Each structure stands twice: as C-alpha cells, then as structure tokens.
Coordinates of C-alpha atoms in Angstrom, one line a residue:
Chain A
M383 CA 113.4 82.1 116.2
P384 CA 113.5 79.5 118.9
S385 CA 116.2 76.9 118.3
R386 CA 114.9 73.6 117.3
T387 CA 115.2 70.9 119.8
A388 CA 116.1 67.4 118.6
P389 CA 113.1 65.7 117.2
G390 CA 111.5 63.1 119.5
P391 CA 112.2 59.4 119.0
H392 CA 108.7 58.9 117.6
Q393 CA 109.5 61.1 114.6
A394 CA 113.2 61.2 114.2
R395 CA 113.0 60.9 110.4
A396 CA 110.4 61.9 107.8
S397 CA 108.2 59.1 106.6
F398 CA 108.5 58.0 103.0
G399 CA 105.0 59.4 102.3
L400 CA 105.9 62.9 103.5
K401 CA 109.2 62.9 101.5
A402 CA 107.3 61.8 98.4
A403 CA 104.6 64.5 98.8
T404 CA 107.3 67.2 99.5
L405 CA 109.1 66.2 96.3
A406 CA 105.9 66.2 94.3
V407 CA 105.0 69.7 95.4
L408 CA 108.6 70.9 94.6
L409 CA 108.4 69.4 91.2
Y410 CA 104.9 71.0 90.6
L411 CA 106.4 74.4 91.6
H412 CA 109.4 74.2 89.3
L413 CA 109.0 71.8 86.4
P414 CA 106.8 74.2 84.4
L415 CA 109.6 76.6 83.9
A416 CA 111.8 73.9 82.5
I417 CA 109.0 73.3 79.9
I418 CA 109.2 76.9 78.8
I419 CA 113.0 76.6 78.2
L420 CA 112.6 73.3 76.3
Y421 CA 110.1 74.8 73.9
A422 CA 112.3 77.7 73.0
F423 CA 114.4 75.1 71.1
T424 CA 111.6 73.2 69.3
T425 CA 111.5 73.2 65.5
E426 CA 107.7 73.6 65.5
D427 CA 106.3 77.0 64.7
A428 CA 102.8 76.7 66.0
A429 CA 102.3 73.7 68.3
F430 CA 103.7 72.3 71.5
T431 CA 104.1 68.6 70.6
F432 CA 105.8 66.5 73.2
P433 CA 108.4 65.3 72.8
P434 CA 109.5 68.1 70.4
P435 CA 110.0 66.8 66.9
G436 CA 113.4 68.4 66.7
L437 CA 115.6 71.0 68.4
T438 CA 117.1 74.1 66.9
L439 CA 118.8 77.4 67.9
D440 CA 117.2 79.3 65.0
W441 CA 114.6 81.0 67.1
F442 CA 117.2 83.0 69.0
G443 CA 118.2 84.6 65.8
V444 CA 114.6 85.3 64.8
A445 CA 113.9 86.9 68.2
W446 CA 117.0 89.0 67.9
R447 CA 115.7 90.5 64.7
R448 CA 112.2 91.2 66.0
S449 CA 112.0 95.0 66.6
D450 CA 108.8 94.7 68.5
I451 CA 110.5 92.6 71.2
W452 CA 113.3 95.2 71.5
A453 CA 110.8 98.0 71.9
A454 CA 108.9 96.1 74.6
L455 CA 112.0 95.2 76.4
S456 CA 113.3 98.7 76.3
L457 CA 110.0 100.1 77.7
S458 CA 110.0 97.5 80.5
L459 CA 113.5 98.3 81.5
R460 CA 112.8 102.0 81.6
V461 CA 109.6 101.5 83.6
A462 CA 111.3 99.2 86.0
T463 CA 114.2 101.6 86.5
A464 CA 112.0 104.6 87.1
T465 CA 109.7 102.6 89.4
T466 CA 112.7 101.4 91.4
G467 CA 113.9 105.1 91.8
V468 CA 110.5 106.3 93.0
A469 CA 110.0 103.2 95.3
L470 CA 113.4 103.7 96.9
L471 CA 112.7 107.4 97.6
L472 CA 109.1 106.9 99.0
G473 CA 109.8 103.7 100.8
T474 CA 112.9 105.1 102.6
L475 CA 111.1 108.2 103.6
A476 CA 108.1 106.3 104.9
A477 CA 110.3 103.9 106.8
A478 CA 112.3 106.7 108.3
A479 CA 109.1 108.5 109.5
V480 CA 107.6 105.4 111.0
H481 CA 110.9 104.4 112.6
R482 CA 111.8 107.7 114.2
A483 CA 108.6 108.7 115.8
K484 CA 105.5 107.3 117.5
F485 CA 102.8 109.5 116.1
F486 CA 99.1 109.4 115.7
G487 CA 98.3 107.4 112.6
R488 CA 101.6 105.4 112.5
E489 CA 99.7 102.2 112.0
T490 CA 97.7 103.9 109.3
I491 CA 100.9 104.6 107.3
S492 CA 102.0 100.9 107.5
F493 CA 98.5 99.9 106.5
L494 CA 98.5 102.4 103.6
V495 CA 101.9 101.1 102.3
I496 CA 100.8 97.4 102.4
L497 CA 97.3 98.0 101.0
P498 CA 98.3 98.2 97.3
I499 CA 99.8 94.7 97.4
A500 CA 97.1 93.2 99.7
L501 CA 94.2 94.2 97.4
P502 CA 93.9 92.4 94.2
G503 CA 96.0 94.1 91.5
I504 CA 92.9 94.6 89.3
I505 CA 91.5 97.0 91.9
T506 CA 94.7 99.2 91.9
G507 CA 94.7 99.0 88.1
I508 CA 91.1 100.0 87.5
A509 CA 91.2 102.7 90.2
L510 CA 94.2 104.3 88.6
R511 CA 92.7 103.9 85.2
S512 CA 89.5 105.6 86.2
A513 CA 91.4 108.4 87.8
I514 CA 93.5 108.8 84.7
S515 CA 90.4 109.0 82.5
L516 CA 88.7 111.4 84.9
L517 CA 91.6 113.8 84.8
N518 CA 92.2 113.3 81.1
I519 CA 95.8 112.4 81.6
P520 CA 97.4 111.0 78.4
F521 CA 99.0 107.5 78.8
S522 CA 102.7 107.6 79.0
L523 CA 105.7 105.9 80.6
W524 CA 104.8 107.7 83.8
T525 CA 101.3 106.4 84.0
I526 CA 102.8 102.9 84.1
V527 CA 105.4 104.0 86.6
I528 CA 102.7 105.5 88.9
G529 CA 100.9 102.2 89.0
H530 CA 104.0 100.1 89.6
A531 CA 105.5 102.4 92.2
T532 CA 102.3 102.2 94.2
F533 CA 102.8 98.5 95.0
C534 CA 106.6 98.5 95.0
V535 CA 107.0 101.0 97.8
V536 CA 106.2 98.3 100.3
V537 CA 109.2 96.1 99.5
V538 CA 111.7 99.0 100.0
Y539 CA 109.7 100.1 103.1
N540 CA 109.9 96.6 104.7
N541 CA 113.6 96.2 104.0
V542 CA 114.7 99.6 105.2
L543 CA 112.4 99.7 108.2
A544 CA 113.9 96.3 109.4
R545 CA 117.4 97.8 109.0
F546 CA 116.5 101.0 110.8
R547 CA 115.3 99.0 113.7
R548 CA 118.7 97.4 114.1
T549 CA 120.7 100.6 113.7
A550 CA 121.3 102.7 116.8
A551 CA 120.0 106.3 116.6
S552 CA 122.8 107.3 118.9
Q553 CA 125.3 107.0 115.9
V554 CA 123.4 109.8 114.1
E555 CA 123.4 112.0 117.2
A556 CA 127.1 111.3 117.8
S557 CA 127.9 112.3 114.3
M558 CA 126.0 115.6 114.6
D559 CA 127.6 116.3 118.0
L560 CA 131.0 115.8 116.5
G561 CA 130.3 118.5 114.0
A562 CA 129.3 116.6 110.8
S563 CA 127.0 118.5 108.5
P564 CA 123.6 116.8 107.9
F565 CA 124.9 115.8 104.5
E566 CA 128.0 114.3 105.9
T567 CA 126.0 112.4 108.5
F568 CA 123.7 111.0 105.9
R569 CA 126.6 110.2 103.6
Y570 CA 128.9 108.5 106.2
I571 CA 126.5 107.2 108.8
V572 CA 122.9 106.6 107.6
L573 CA 123.6 105.6 104.0
P574 CA 126.3 102.9 104.8
S575 CA 124.0 101.4 107.4
I576 CA 121.0 101.0 105.1
A577 CA 122.9 100.5 101.8
T578 CA 122.3 96.8 101.5
A579 CA 118.7 97.1 102.6
L580 CA 118.2 99.7 99.8
L581 CA 119.9 97.5 97.3
A582 CA 117.8 94.5 98.3
G583 CA 114.6 96.5 98.3
G584 CA 115.5 98.2 95.0
M585 CA 116.1 94.8 93.3
L586 CA 112.9 93.4 94.6
A587 CA 111.0 96.4 93.3
F588 CA 112.8 96.1 89.9
A589 CA 111.8 92.4 89.6
L590 CA 108.2 93.1 90.7
S591 CA 107.9 95.9 88.2
F592 CA 109.6 94.1 85.3
D593 CA 107.0 91.2 85.1
E594 CA 103.9 93.0 86.3
I595 CA 101.0 92.7 84.0
I596 CA 97.6 93.2 85.8
V597 CA 98.0 96.8 86.8
T598 CA 100.0 97.6 83.6
T599 CA 97.1 96.5 81.5
F600 CA 95.1 99.4 82.8
T601 CA 97.7 102.1 82.9
A602 CA 99.7 101.5 79.7
G603 CA 97.1 102.5 77.1
Q604 CA 98.5 101.4 73.8
Q605 CA 102.1 100.9 75.0
E606 CA 103.6 97.4 75.2
T607 CA 105.8 96.3 78.1
L608 CA 107.5 92.9 77.7
P609 CA 104.8 91.1 79.8
I610 CA 102.0 92.7 77.7
W611 CA 103.8 91.7 74.6
I612 CA 104.0 88.1 75.8
F613 CA 100.3 88.3 76.8
T614 CA 99.2 89.4 73.3
Q615 CA 101.3 86.5 71.8
L616 CA 99.2 84.0 73.7
T617 CA 96.5 84.2 71.1
K618 CA 98.8 84.4 68.1
P619 CA 99.8 80.9 66.9
R620 CA 102.8 82.2 64.9
Q621 CA 106.5 81.9 65.8
R622 CA 105.5 80.5 69.2
P623 CA 109.1 79.7 70.3
V624 CA 110.0 83.4 70.1
T625 CA 107.5 84.0 72.9
N626 CA 109.4 81.4 74.9
I627 CA 112.6 83.2 74.4
A628 CA 111.1 86.4 75.7
A629 CA 109.7 84.4 78.6
I630 CA 113.2 83.1 79.4
F631 CA 114.4 86.6 79.5
V632 CA 111.7 87.6 81.9
I633 CA 112.5 84.6 84.1
A634 CA 116.2 85.7 84.2
A635 CA 115.4 89.4 84.7
T636 CA 113.2 88.6 87.7
M637 CA 115.0 85.7 89.3
V638 CA 118.5 87.1 89.3
P639 CA 117.6 90.3 91.3
I640 CA 115.5 88.3 93.7
L641 CA 118.3 85.8 94.4
L642 CA 120.8 88.7 94.9
A643 CA 118.3 90.5 97.2
H644 CA 117.9 87.3 99.2
R645 CA 121.6 87.0 99.5
L646 CA 121.9 90.6 100.7
T647 CA 119.3 90.2 103.4
E648 CA 120.1 86.7 104.6
G649 CA 120.0 86.5 108.3
S650 CA 119.9 90.2 108.7
G651 CA 116.3 90.8 109.6
G652 CA 115.4 92.2 106.2
R653 CA 112.5 90.3 104.7
A654 CA 112.2 89.1 101.2
G655 CA 108.6 87.9 101.9
R656 CA 105.7 90.0 101.1
Chain B
M835 CA 127.2 128.5 111.4
P836 CA 126.3 127.3 108.0
V837 CA 122.6 127.4 107.1
T838 CA 122.3 123.6 106.6
R839 CA 123.6 123.0 110.1
R840 CA 121.2 125.6 111.6
L841 CA 118.4 123.8 109.7
A842 CA 119.5 120.4 111.1
I843 CA 119.5 121.7 114.6
S844 CA 116.0 123.3 114.3
L845 CA 114.7 120.1 112.8
Y846 CA 116.2 118.2 115.7
R847 CA 114.4 120.6 118.1
H848 CA 111.1 120.3 116.1
P849 CA 110.7 116.6 115.4
R850 CA 107.1 117.2 114.2
V851 CA 108.4 119.4 111.4
A852 CA 111.0 116.8 110.5
L853 CA 108.4 114.1 110.6
L854 CA 106.1 116.1 108.3
L855 CA 108.9 116.6 105.8
L856 CA 109.6 112.8 105.8
L857 CA 106.0 111.9 105.5
A858 CA 104.8 114.3 102.9
P859 CA 106.0 112.6 99.7
P860 CA 104.9 109.0 100.6
L861 CA 101.6 110.4 102.0
L862 CA 101.0 112.5 98.9
W863 CA 101.6 109.5 96.7
L864 CA 99.7 106.8 98.6
G865 CA 97.2 109.0 100.4
V866 CA 96.3 111.3 97.5
V867 CA 97.1 109.4 94.3
Y868 CA 96.3 105.9 95.5
L869 CA 93.5 106.4 97.9
G870 CA 92.1 109.2 95.8
S871 CA 91.9 106.8 92.8
L872 CA 90.3 104.1 95.0
S873 CA 87.6 106.5 96.2
S874 CA 87.0 107.9 92.7
L875 CA 86.5 104.2 91.7
V876 CA 83.9 103.7 94.4
V877 CA 82.2 107.0 93.4
Q878 CA 82.1 106.0 89.8
S879 CA 80.3 102.8 90.7
F880 CA 77.4 105.0 91.7
F881 CA 77.3 106.7 88.3
S882 CA 75.7 105.1 85.3
L883 CA 76.1 104.6 81.6
D884 CA 73.7 106.3 79.3
G885 CA 72.5 103.5 77.0
F886 CA 72.0 105.9 74.0
T887 CA 75.0 108.1 74.0
G888 CA 77.4 105.7 75.6
Q889 CA 78.5 108.5 77.9
V890 CA 78.9 108.2 81.7
V891 CA 76.2 110.1 83.5
R892 CA 77.8 111.7 86.6
R893 CA 74.8 111.6 88.8
F894 CA 74.2 109.4 91.9
T895 CA 72.2 106.3 91.1
L896 CA 72.0 102.7 92.2
A897 CA 71.2 101.6 88.6
T898 CA 74.7 100.2 88.0
Y899 CA 74.4 98.0 91.1
R900 CA 71.0 96.8 89.8
D901 CA 72.8 95.8 86.6
L902 CA 75.4 94.0 88.7
L903 CA 72.7 91.9 90.4
T904 CA 71.3 90.5 87.2
P905 CA 71.6 86.7 87.1
A906 CA 74.2 86.7 84.4
N907 CA 76.5 89.0 86.4
M908 CA 75.9 87.1 89.7
D909 CA 76.9 84.0 87.8
I910 CA 80.3 85.6 87.2
V911 CA 80.6 86.6 90.9
M912 CA 79.7 83.1 92.1
R913 CA 81.9 81.4 89.7
T914 CA 84.9 83.5 90.7
A915 CA 84.2 83.1 94.4
G916 CA 83.7 79.4 94.0
M917 CA 87.0 79.1 92.2
A918 CA 88.8 81.2 94.9
A919 CA 87.3 78.9 97.6
A920 CA 88.3 75.7 95.8
V921 CA 91.9 77.0 95.1
T922 CA 92.2 78.1 98.7
L923 CA 91.2 74.7 100.1
A924 CA 93.4 72.8 97.8
A925 CA 96.3 75.1 98.5
A926 CA 95.9 74.5 102.3
V927 CA 96.1 70.7 101.7
A928 CA 98.9 70.9 99.2
A929 CA 101.0 73.3 101.3
F930 CA 101.0 71.0 104.3
P931 CA 103.5 68.3 103.4
L932 CA 106.2 70.7 102.2
A933 CA 105.6 73.1 105.1
Y934 CA 105.7 70.3 107.6
Y935 CA 108.9 68.8 106.1
M936 CA 110.5 72.3 106.2
A937 CA 109.5 73.0 109.7
R938 CA 110.3 69.7 111.3
Y939 CA 112.8 67.6 109.4
A940 CA 114.9 69.7 107.0
S941 CA 118.5 70.5 108.1
P942 CA 119.3 74.2 108.4
R943 CA 120.9 74.2 105.0
G944 CA 118.1 72.2 103.5
K945 CA 115.6 74.5 105.0
A946 CA 117.3 77.6 103.5
A947 CA 117.3 76.0 100.1
L948 CA 113.6 75.0 100.4
Y949 CA 112.7 78.5 101.6
L950 CA 114.3 79.9 98.4
A951 CA 112.6 77.2 96.3
V952 CA 109.2 78.5 97.6
L953 CA 110.2 82.2 97.5
L954 CA 111.4 82.3 93.9
P955 CA 108.1 81.3 92.3
L956 CA 106.3 83.6 94.7
W957 CA 108.2 86.7 93.5
S958 CA 109.1 86.1 89.9
S959 CA 107.7 85.8 86.5
Y960 CA 104.0 85.4 87.3
L961 CA 102.9 85.8 83.7
V962 CA 105.5 83.4 82.4
R963 CA 104.5 80.8 85.0
V964 CA 100.9 81.0 83.7
F965 CA 102.1 80.8 80.1
S966 CA 104.0 77.6 80.9
W967 CA 100.8 75.8 81.6
K968 CA 99.5 76.7 78.1
L969 CA 102.3 74.5 76.8
I970 CA 101.8 71.8 79.4
L971 CA 98.0 71.5 79.0
A972 CA 97.9 71.7 75.2
K973 CA 96.3 68.8 73.5
E974 CA 99.6 67.7 71.9
G975 CA 101.5 68.7 75.0
I976 CA 103.4 66.9 77.7
L977 CA 100.5 66.2 80.1
N978 CA 98.5 64.4 77.5
W979 CA 101.6 62.5 76.3
T980 CA 102.2 61.3 79.9
V981 CA 98.5 60.4 80.4
Q982 CA 98.5 58.3 77.3
R983 CA 101.8 56.6 78.3
L984 CA 100.3 55.7 81.6
A985 CA 97.1 54.5 79.9
L986 CA 95.0 56.9 81.9
G987 CA 93.3 58.5 78.8
G988 CA 90.0 57.1 79.9
A989 CA 90.2 58.7 83.4
L990 CA 91.1 62.1 81.9
D991 CA 88.2 61.9 79.4
W992 CA 85.9 61.1 82.3
L993 CA 87.1 64.1 84.3
L994 CA 86.7 66.4 81.3
G995 CA 83.2 64.9 80.7
L996 CA 82.1 66.2 84.1
P997 CA 79.6 69.1 84.0
V998 CA 80.8 72.6 84.9
I999 CA 84.4 71.8 85.6
G1000 CA 85.0 69.8 82.4
G1001 CA 85.5 71.0 78.8
P1002 CA 86.9 70.0 75.5
S1003 CA 90.4 69.8 76.8
L1004 CA 92.3 70.7 80.0
S1005 CA 93.6 73.9 78.3
V1006 CA 90.0 75.3 78.1
S1007 CA 88.2 74.1 81.3
L1008 CA 87.7 75.2 84.8
L1009 CA 89.6 72.1 85.9
G1010 CA 92.7 73.3 84.0
M1011 CA 92.3 76.8 85.4
F1012 CA 92.1 75.4 88.9
V1013 CA 95.4 73.5 88.4
V1014 CA 97.1 76.7 87.2
F1015 CA 95.6 79.0 90.0
L1016 CA 96.8 76.4 92.5
Y1017 CA 100.2 76.4 90.9
V1018 CA 100.7 80.2 90.9
W1019 CA 99.3 80.9 94.4
L1020 CA 100.6 77.8 96.3
P1021 CA 103.8 79.5 97.6
Y1022 CA 101.7 82.2 99.3
M1023 CA 100.1 79.4 101.4
I1024 CA 103.3 77.4 102.1
L1025 CA 105.2 80.2 103.8
P1026 CA 102.7 81.2 106.5
V1027 CA 101.8 77.6 107.2
E1028 CA 105.5 76.8 107.6
A1029 CA 105.9 79.7 110.0
A1030 CA 103.0 78.5 112.1
L1031 CA 104.2 74.9 112.2
E1032 CA 107.7 76.0 113.1
R1033 CA 106.3 77.8 116.2
I1034 CA 104.7 74.6 117.6
P1035 CA 107.1 73.5 120.4
E1036 CA 108.4 70.0 120.1
S1037 CA 107.4 69.4 123.7
F1038 CA 103.7 69.6 122.7
L1039 CA 104.1 66.8 120.3
E1040 CA 106.1 64.7 122.8
A1041 CA 103.5 65.4 125.5
S1042 CA 100.7 64.3 123.2
A1043 CA 102.6 61.1 122.3
D1044 CA 103.4 60.4 126.0
L1045 CA 99.8 60.8 126.9
G1046 CA 99.1 58.0 124.5
A1047 CA 97.9 59.8 121.3
R1048 CA 98.6 58.0 118.0
P1049 CA 100.4 60.1 115.4
G1050 CA 97.0 60.7 113.6
Q1051 CA 95.4 62.0 116.8
T1052 CA 98.4 64.3 117.5
F1053 CA 98.1 65.6 114.0
R1054 CA 94.4 66.3 114.2
Q1055 CA 94.2 67.6 117.8
V1056 CA 97.5 69.4 118.3
I1057 CA 99.2 70.2 115.0
L1058 CA 96.2 71.2 113.0
P1059 CA 94.6 73.6 115.4
L1060 CA 97.9 75.3 116.0
A1061 CA 98.6 75.6 112.3
L1062 CA 95.2 77.1 111.5
P1063 CA 96.3 80.7 111.9
G1064 CA 99.0 80.1 109.3
V1065 CA 96.4 78.5 107.0
I1066 CA 94.1 81.5 107.4
A1067 CA 96.9 84.0 106.8
G1068 CA 97.8 82.1 103.6
S1069 CA 94.2 81.9 102.5
I1070 CA 94.0 85.7 102.5
F1071 CA 96.4 85.7 99.6
T1072 CA 95.1 82.7 97.7
F1073 CA 91.6 83.9 98.0
S1074 CA 92.2 87.6 97.2
L1075 CA 94.6 86.9 94.3
T1076 CA 92.2 84.5 92.7
L1077 CA 89.3 86.9 93.0
G1078 CA 91.1 89.6 91.1
D1079 CA 92.9 87.7 88.4
F1080 CA 92.1 87.9 84.8
I1081 CA 95.3 86.4 83.2
V1082 CA 94.6 82.8 84.1
P1083 CA 90.9 82.9 83.0
Y1084 CA 92.0 84.6 79.8
A1085 CA 94.8 82.2 79.0
L1086 CA 92.9 78.9 79.9
G1087 CA 89.2 79.7 80.3
N1088 CA 86.3 79.4 77.9
S1089 CA 83.4 81.8 77.4
A1090 CA 82.4 81.7 81.1
L1091 CA 83.8 85.0 82.5
F1092 CA 85.5 85.7 85.8
I1093 CA 85.2 89.0 87.7
G1094 CA 88.6 90.2 86.4
Q1095 CA 87.6 89.6 82.8
A1096 CA 84.3 91.3 83.3
V1097 CA 86.1 94.4 84.7
L1098 CA 88.5 94.4 81.8
A1099 CA 85.7 94.1 79.2
H1100 CA 83.5 96.7 80.7
Q1101 CA 86.2 99.4 81.1
G1102 CA 87.7 98.6 77.8
T1103 CA 85.5 97.8 74.8
S1104 CA 82.1 98.9 76.1
G1105 CA 83.5 101.9 78.1
N1106 CA 81.2 101.2 80.9
I1107 CA 83.4 102.3 83.7
P1108 CA 80.6 102.5 86.3
L1109 CA 79.8 98.8 85.9
A1110 CA 83.5 97.9 85.9
A1111 CA 83.8 99.8 89.1
A1112 CA 80.8 98.1 90.6
F1113 CA 82.4 94.7 89.7
T1114 CA 85.6 95.6 91.6
V1115 CA 83.6 96.7 94.6
V1116 CA 82.6 93.0 94.9
P1117 CA 86.1 91.6 95.7
M1118 CA 86.7 94.7 97.9
V1119 CA 83.6 93.9 100.0
I1120 CA 84.3 90.1 100.1
M1121 CA 87.9 90.8 101.2
A1122 CA 86.9 93.3 103.9
F1123 CA 84.6 90.6 105.5
Y1124 CA 87.3 88.0 105.0
L1125 CA 89.9 90.1 106.7
L1126 CA 87.6 90.9 109.6
A1127 CA 86.9 87.3 110.1
A1128 CA 90.6 86.4 109.8
K1129 CA 91.5 89.1 112.3
R1130 CA 89.3 87.4 114.9
T1131 CA 91.2 84.2 114.6
G1132 CA 94.5 85.9 115.2
A1133 CA 95.8 85.1 111.7
F1134 CA 97.6 88.4 111.4
D1135 CA 100.2 87.4 114.0
A1136 CA 101.1 84.5 111.6
L1137 CA 101.8 86.8 108.6

C-alpha cells in the first residue's frame, strides 16, 4: 500500500456534506441491529410498536425454556464445528498445493475454491439438493456440512495461502536437513507459522456456517438450524421477542469470531475480505 | 532409516506425487462433489416433469426451457434482474461518500475502525439483518413513527401509491425490498470502491486542480473514471447476490415472485426439479456474461 501523501491544500478537510453522508451510511449499516436488541425487551407479544409500550426481561426466561430453540442451537453449533474442521483441512491442503508448485491448472484450483462463494448461494444449494435426491442420500447433519464446507473452504484457503507466501520454504528444508522427522517438521516449523492463519480462517468459517440459510434451506431436509428456526418464525406472530433473543445470539456468535479473526490477521497479509 | 523419513525423502524427490497427495482431497470435494452437483443441475434442466405422474422424465428435452420462456416466468426473471440492476446502481452511489472519506480523509486509526464497521455487516448475521427490517418497516414500527413525527406521511403515501414499486405498506412492497437489498449488499460495494479510490495518487488530483479544473470537474473526469473498476468489482457482488436471494423477497415481498422464490417453490412443493434447475441456469448465464464484460474493464484487479 503506497503511503498517503498529505492532502493538497484544496481539500485538507472533508466538507460538511461528505461527513454527513458518511455518517448517514454508517447509521444505515448499523442502527437496524440496535432495533433487534431493543425489541427483545418489549412487553408486546405480536407487534413492533415504536416506542415499545414497556420493557421487560421476561422473554429471556421464556426463550430459555423453549426446547425448540435449544435443539436448533445445538444443531447449528455441531454443523458449524464440523464445517470448520472440514474447511480447515481442505483449505490448508489446497493452499499448500497452490503455494508449493507451479503446475498446470493452478489457476483453476483458485477459481474452483472461489466459485462457490462467487455464485449465488441458491445455485450451490439447489445443485447439491438435486445431487442428493439423484443419489437418494437421506438428509442428515452431514448433508448440511457438505453444503457449508463447500463455500467455507475459501476463507481458510485465502488466509493460509497469504501466510505461506510470507513464510520461507528454506525453514522446512533446514528442519529436514537437521534430521527432524516429517511429523516434527510439521509440528515445530509449519504449524507454528500458520497457526494464527488457521485460527482466523477457522473462525471466519465458523461464523459463515453458523448464520448461513440459503444453502441450508436446500440441504437440511426437515432439520432446523438456528437460522432456519428464525426464518420460520418470521411468519408466526407469536412470542415475537423470543425470535429477537435468538437473533441476538446469532449476532454474537458471528460477530465475536469475526472480530477475533480480524485481530489475528491485522497487518499480516491475511485477508478477512471475501 | 525410519519409514516416515524415507517417505519424506521420496516425496521431496517426487514433488508431483506430493502435489497429488495434497490436491486429492480438495479436488475430490470441489471438483467431484461440487462441480458434479452443478453439472447434474444443468443436466436436470434438460429433463422434464411428467404432468400426469409428477415424476421427472430422464430424457433430453427442451420442454422445460419452453416453460421457462412463458410470459409469467419471464416476468419473474425481468423483475429480479430489474431489482438487481436498481440495487447495484443505488449501491454504487451510496458507497461513494463513505469510501471516499475512508480513502482520502480518515486518520489511520479512523480508517481501521471504518474498515471494521463495513466488514462486520458484510460477514455476519445476514438473516438477522434482513429480519431487523421487518421490525423497522412494520406499520406500527419505528420508520412510520419517524415519518409521522416529521409530518411526511403524505410523501410516504404518495411513494407507496406509485405503480409497481408501491404497495399497501413498506413492509410488503418492492420499494421496501429495495431498501433492504441495498442495506445487506452495500458493504460489498464499499470495500472495492474504497480500494480503487485509495489507489488514485494524490498528485493526479493536484495536477487536475493546478490545471484549473473545478472540484466538480476533477471528480467527474479524474476520480470517477479511475474508481470505475472498483464499482464494477463491487457490482459483481451486489448483482449476483440479489439475483439469487429468496430471503428478502420472502420476508418483505408480496405475491410477485423472484427467481430465488420460484426455484424454491418448484423444487419443494411441486417437485419440479427440472424447472427449478432451468430457473437457476438464468442467473448462471447472466453472471457469466456479466463477468466476461467486467473482465474486459479490468475490474478483477480491483477485487
């Protein structure tokens, strides 16, 4: 990144109009989530009157006792964990292959890894769905994981590849020359150098998987992940604030890993962008 | 010599074999499972549904594409493409101030904070962010409350009275849907535009001013053309994501379907996977042309 020279005298400071527009866009991007949090405390059961007629903490107790929420949450956590594992493995392998050799079709691998996130999710979803029905595979946790891992590989791949590019291959050769076994070399040289990239990629994959809904709709069958549960609640005007509490949980479960991943890769060439 | 060590040495001597071992799992997954599914999808679009038995007939036919070209289905395609275009244009305009402020004026710390402020909504809680607008746009909700306070009720009623984009309330109209699509995809536009703006050397702007250009002229003739690759890169996301979405139309739409909803309906309740497949071929083809056109403008360097 070229260092920024001092702005010229004609534009030393942002105009009021630009600042106002910037602030407006920022508010547009972030205020809606505040509304979600506000309505988790409203006393109303079925409407979203503003301002809320009263505030209460009761809905948290109600949500706590709802077994359907717990079931959905548990499924989402299991799916996200399994997805993260698969994405870590496949993403690291693909990054290692693309990094270590120039081979025919190298560009194709990069393209193949990025494709599932570049195409609209519905295409990935229906494609997997039609394959599942063609092969008569019963829906299970693993059909969801297959869908999620397909588009999560790319985040691990990006992070690990960026890290490999900054790590000297001579370290691995030196370790082998000095008599380390392949396992030792991996454990003491390769793993430490890519550890934070793995952690960052893994957390992004977890967050992506945890709130995914489009592909999941096609690969879940009758199972309900937390996003699917929220989606079905959209049409049910009963105990609305409970949906908000689940939504707050999704916000936390996706934002916290992303913030941590951002911290881990800050200024290190790893990318948190898609 | 232990066997693992001998293995390591032979792998070092035969990098092709090592490469193959590394590549096999991701290739099997993405190449076979993913590409295999994609091709089976395209193949299925050339099958048809037997109207009597409700079974898929696995024989090559163009009948499903003929169904796709009926006026009712073309309406769905045009409506979705129109929405994608409108959202993309609006995102390009709305992204500019924030991107420009980030690239030109923000302090390094401020820039990092703004970057995070754009990145978080891009990555997290997509569904929840759509859901939040259900609360905001509801008749009794905060938007209407604000509009009434500002005595703008008449203006809102006029907007909702417009044909096509209007509706009984913002929470069931194309207008409301547009606001929500713009909201969820805007970060995808801001980041590449910011990256493109950041690459414009300060000296270009100074040269333009020194040569007597007014700020407006500099903006139109220097900044805008140089930012264009970033806009195009961002538009790939906003356009493609809008084309394939069914959550927003489901949450805020009326009976007028979008491509995503049509796909969902055909594969689900009616079991017409061939027609659902043909519907998904539409965004694939549109995006293929879009990407080809974008490639010519050099937008991929701005990604």
